[in-house]
XYZ file of C-alpha atoms in Angstrom:
278
model
C -11.219 2.280 28.287
C -8.873 1.092 24.929
C -11.243 1.042 21.779
C -8.617 -1.937 21.247
C -7.301 -4.419 23.416
C -3.598 -5.724 23.088
C -5.235 -8.681 22.166
C -7.207 -7.611 19.208
C -3.805 -5.377 18.627
C -1.514 -8.750 17.860
C -3.769 -9.936 15.551
C -5.045 -6.550 13.597
C -1.135 -6.036 13.109
C -0.848 -9.270 11.924
C -2.447 -9.433 9.518
C -1.447 -5.334 8.590
C 1.642 -6.495 7.973
C 0.922 -10.060 5.971
C -1.052 -8.071 3.759
C -0.328 -4.257 3.167
C 2.136 -4.856 0.290
C 0.625 -7.754 -1.387
C -1.831 -7.145 -3.305
C -5.190 -8.169 -1.884
C -6.245 -4.889 0.416
C -4.990 -4.504 3.830
C -7.220 -2.558 4.483
C -9.893 -5.001 3.743
C -8.677 -8.163 5.811
C -8.283 -5.464 8.460
C -12.038 -4.835 8.248
C -13.247 -8.217 7.982
C -11.007 -9.408 11.006
C -12.176 -6.292 12.839
C -15.935 -7.454 11.852
C -15.066 -10.808 12.973
C -13.899 -9.646 16.235
C -17.181 -7.275 16.605
C -15.218 -4.190 16.776
C -17.315 -1.176 14.922
C -14.908 -0.933 11.499
C -16.351 2.506 11.271
C -15.456 3.671 14.764
C -12.875 6.630 14.816
C -10.696 4.971 16.734
C -10.505 2.083 15.063
C -10.242 3.597 11.306
C -7.171 5.417 13.405
C -5.420 2.421 14.749
C -5.907 0.741 11.318
C -3.754 3.508 9.353
C -1.233 4.169 12.863
C 0.302 0.143 12.392
C 0.581 0.678 8.781
C 3.245 2.620 9.738
C 5.384 -0.782 11.452
C 4.987 -1.954 7.681
C 6.206 1.238 6.314
C 9.272 0.751 8.815
C 9.981 -2.581 7.681
C 10.200 -1.258 3.964
C 12.562 1.488 4.704
C 14.670 -1.607 6.373
C 14.365 -3.802 4.057
C 15.187 -1.109 1.345
C 17.828 0.933 3.059
C 20.303 0.955 0.686
C 18.363 1.579 -1.483
C 16.462 4.557 -0.162
C 19.553 6.144 1.055
C 21.191 5.926 -2.249
C 18.411 8.018 -3.719
C 18.265 10.552 -1.244
C 22.510 10.692 -1.347
C 21.678 11.591 -4.948
C 18.858 14.190 -4.388
C 20.603 16.044 -1.977
C 23.453 16.268 -3.979
C 21.327 16.811 -6.872
C 20.546 20.089 -4.759
C 23.937 21.617 -4.665
C 25.132 20.302 -8.252
C 23.286 20.458 -11.620
C 25.307 18.196 -13.257
C 23.609 15.431 -10.742
C 20.164 16.438 -11.852
C 20.218 14.339 -14.569
C 20.975 11.527 -12.011
C 17.529 8.745 -12.326
C 18.071 8.547 -8.114
C 17.796 12.144 -8.271
C 14.952 12.453 -11.065
C 13.251 9.665 -8.994
C 13.152 11.199 -5.405
C 10.713 14.117 -7.314
C 8.998 11.897 -8.877
C 7.441 9.942 -5.608
C 7.095 13.607 -4.202
C 5.347 14.619 -6.745
C 3.468 11.227 -7.108
C 2.119 12.068 -3.430
C 0.301 14.849 -4.145
C -2.102 13.419 -5.354
C -3.061 11.280 -3.307
C -2.972 13.412 -0.218
C -5.441 15.916 -1.588
C -7.992 13.378 -2.439
C -7.781 12.033 1.048
C -7.945 15.597 2.862
C -10.978 16.109 0.532
C -12.775 13.352 0.853
C -11.780 12.714 4.728
C -15.947 12.566 5.503
C -16.877 9.681 2.459
C -13.846 7.863 3.881
C -14.898 7.250 7.025
C -18.370 7.073 6.488
C -20.043 5.379 3.616
C -17.168 4.447 1.653
C -15.882 2.197 4.887
C -18.631 -0.092 4.692
C -17.850 -3.997 4.030
C -20.066 -4.026 1.372
C -17.721 -1.773 -0.275
C -14.733 -3.652 0.306
C -16.239 -7.274 -0.695
C -17.386 -5.424 -4.291
C -13.942 -3.735 -4.637
C -12.345 -7.057 -4.280
C -13.517 -8.083 -6.372
C -13.475 -5.651 -9.371
C -9.994 -5.034 -8.380
C -9.308 -8.862 -9.132
C -9.928 -8.191 -12.345
C -8.309 -5.299 -13.428
C -5.970 -6.812 -11.473
C -5.619 -10.108 -14.003
C -6.191 -7.665 -16.618
C -3.128 -5.758 -16.326
C -1.380 -9.040 -15.741
C -1.620 -10.083 -19.427
C -1.823 -6.642 -20.805
C 1.473 -5.649 -19.501
C 4.635 -6.583 -22.312
C 7.340 -6.730 -18.571
C 9.546 -5.749 -20.890
C 10.362 -2.505 -18.873
C 12.871 -2.635 -15.661
C 13.523 -0.069 -12.778
C 15.578 2.048 -14.711
C 13.415 2.541 -17.133
C 10.142 3.981 -14.788
C 9.409 7.742 -16.027
C 7.549 10.692 -14.763
C 4.800 9.820 -16.748
C 5.399 6.551 -14.629
C 5.633 7.616 -11.138
C 2.202 9.712 -11.639
C 0.201 6.857 -12.721
C 0.761 4.480 -10.580
C 1.315 7.146 -7.744
C -2.288 8.601 -8.936
C -3.344 4.820 -8.581
C -3.146 4.560 -5.522
C -6.646 6.979 -4.696
C -8.968 3.508 -6.093
C -7.409 1.849 -2.741
C -8.285 5.038 -0.680
C -11.971 5.813 -1.977
C -12.728 1.990 -1.853
C -11.125 -0.350 0.643
C -10.552 -3.712 -0.588
C -9.874 -2.492 -3.957
C -5.982 -2.271 -2.457
C -3.619 0.520 -2.512
C -1.123 -2.089 -4.021
C -2.500 -3.934 -5.757
C -3.857 -0.732 -7.677
C -0.532 0.496 -8.056
C 1.205 -2.934 -9.315
C -1.587 -3.190 -12.267
C -0.714 0.115 -13.328
C 2.999 -0.393 -13.048
C 2.023 -3.363 -15.370
C -0.721 -1.717 -17.984
C 2.947 0.645 -18.691
C 4.698 -2.568 -19.658
C 7.310 -2.589 -15.989
C 8.011 -5.997 -15.507
C 6.587 -7.502 -12.041
C 9.974 -6.883 -10.364
C 9.779 -3.441 -11.043
C 5.895 -3.459 -10.464
C 6.038 -4.071 -7.393
C 9.233 -2.269 -6.678
C 7.602 0.589 -7.753
C 4.515 0.140 -5.202
C 7.054 -0.217 -2.499
C 8.955 3.321 -3.096
C 5.527 5.340 -3.667
C 4.020 3.367 -0.433
C 6.434 5.475 2.056
C 5.403 8.796 2.277
C 2.111 8.038 1.732
C 1.648 5.685 4.193
C 4.544 7.245 7.039
C 1.711 10.263 6.415
C -1.916 8.477 7.140
C 0.000 7.274 10.038
C 1.005 10.357 11.671
C -2.035 12.274 10.508
C -4.483 9.611 12.125
C -2.372 9.175 15.521
C -3.567 11.971 17.926
C -7.444 11.061 16.386
C -6.776 7.541 17.340
C -5.590 8.189 20.721
C -7.950 10.887 21.129
C -10.663 8.550 20.518
C -10.063 5.374 23.117
C -7.257 3.297 21.595
C -4.520 3.540 24.097
C -0.904 3.708 23.555
C 0.141 -0.139 24.100
C -2.287 -1.331 21.968
C -1.067 0.732 19.204
C 2.478 0.288 20.154
C 2.806 -3.339 20.186
C 0.064 -3.741 16.929
C 2.610 -1.261 15.357
C 5.207 -3.609 15.973
C 3.911 -6.645 14.858
C 2.532 -5.144 11.743
C 6.906 -4.701 11.203
C 8.122 -8.142 11.905
C 5.583 -9.498 9.540
C 5.372 -7.111 7.278
C 9.057 -7.608 6.565
C 9.303 -10.785 6.502
C 6.161 -10.421 3.983
C 8.238 -8.073 1.928
C 11.152 -10.447 1.145
C 9.408 -13.305 0.356
C 6.375 -11.430 -1.789
C 9.698 -10.220 -3.925
C 10.704 -13.894 -4.680
C 7.228 -14.507 -5.666
C 6.580 -12.138 -8.309
C 9.853 -13.138 -10.064
C 8.789 -16.451 -10.572
C 4.982 -16.699 -10.953
C 2.427 -14.410 -12.157
C -0.442 -12.585 -10.060
C -2.980 -15.073 -10.785
C -2.584 -16.991 -7.140
C -3.805 -13.255 -5.871
C -6.720 -12.584 -8.549
C -8.320 -15.636 -7.207
C -7.927 -15.669 -3.766
C -9.184 -11.590 -4.037
C -12.346 -12.808 -5.491
C -12.978 -15.522 -3.134
C -12.810 -13.320 -0.091
C -14.914 -10.883 -1.716
C -17.320 -13.837 -2.299
C -17.028 -14.951 1.360
C -17.423 -11.801 2.303
C -20.935 -10.781 0.639
C -22.001 -14.097 2.106
C -21.380 -13.668 5.564
C -22.751 -10.098 5.240
C -25.890 -11.933 3.782
C -26.061 -13.913 6.059
C -25.702 -11.304 9.279
C -22.404 -13.062 10.839
C -20.701 -9.650 10.254
C -22.504 -6.575 10.317
C -20.768 -3.598 7.709
């Protein structure tokens, strides 16, 4: 029997799609909803399911930014053949994304027992939501928002890409929140910070989903719930991406900061009263 039903997969897919690219922690929200539905958050099948349905959200990014991705990949291929093309920003950016993904891959493999064990606790999620809110609030005010996407450098990509480790080790911190906050501290404007977060998330999240697929199926998660959850995640994530880019163009991250603190405090309350279990 599948560890997750089709109905639960629909709910979790929608939660993943809404929260994956918003700086509110998709992992944290998935664990909260899983806890409320009585699903064991540290079960191998559940952890694998959460990673696999991220592929749906990543597919939404690939579709939404298809023209940009084609432009970057084309520049990369041209640069491999033509030395002159290697000075093009898109060619360099493609390599930066690859290099910036290496730290999270290394840490993810090395710390897998911790990530799937004690760090998967909902107490960690609640604390990370609140601490991450403080980081985001500070970054939004410290940053001068004066640099656009074309002003990014290798250093920017490595620092922003490396910050994904925070979300990997502390679910609730938020991968998007960590990357966007780091980019803001580097003086990128909010739209550039958000787009950079999207592009850097593609290889990391896709790799995690593929890596966890076998474990998810082997641990008892059925193929149908996985397919349904991934499809729902794709549809909802596409709408979420479109909304977020419009939102950050005109607003600060204050709304996300307030929301994260509220959710973190609520989760502490639910855990303290025994409504959900860590």
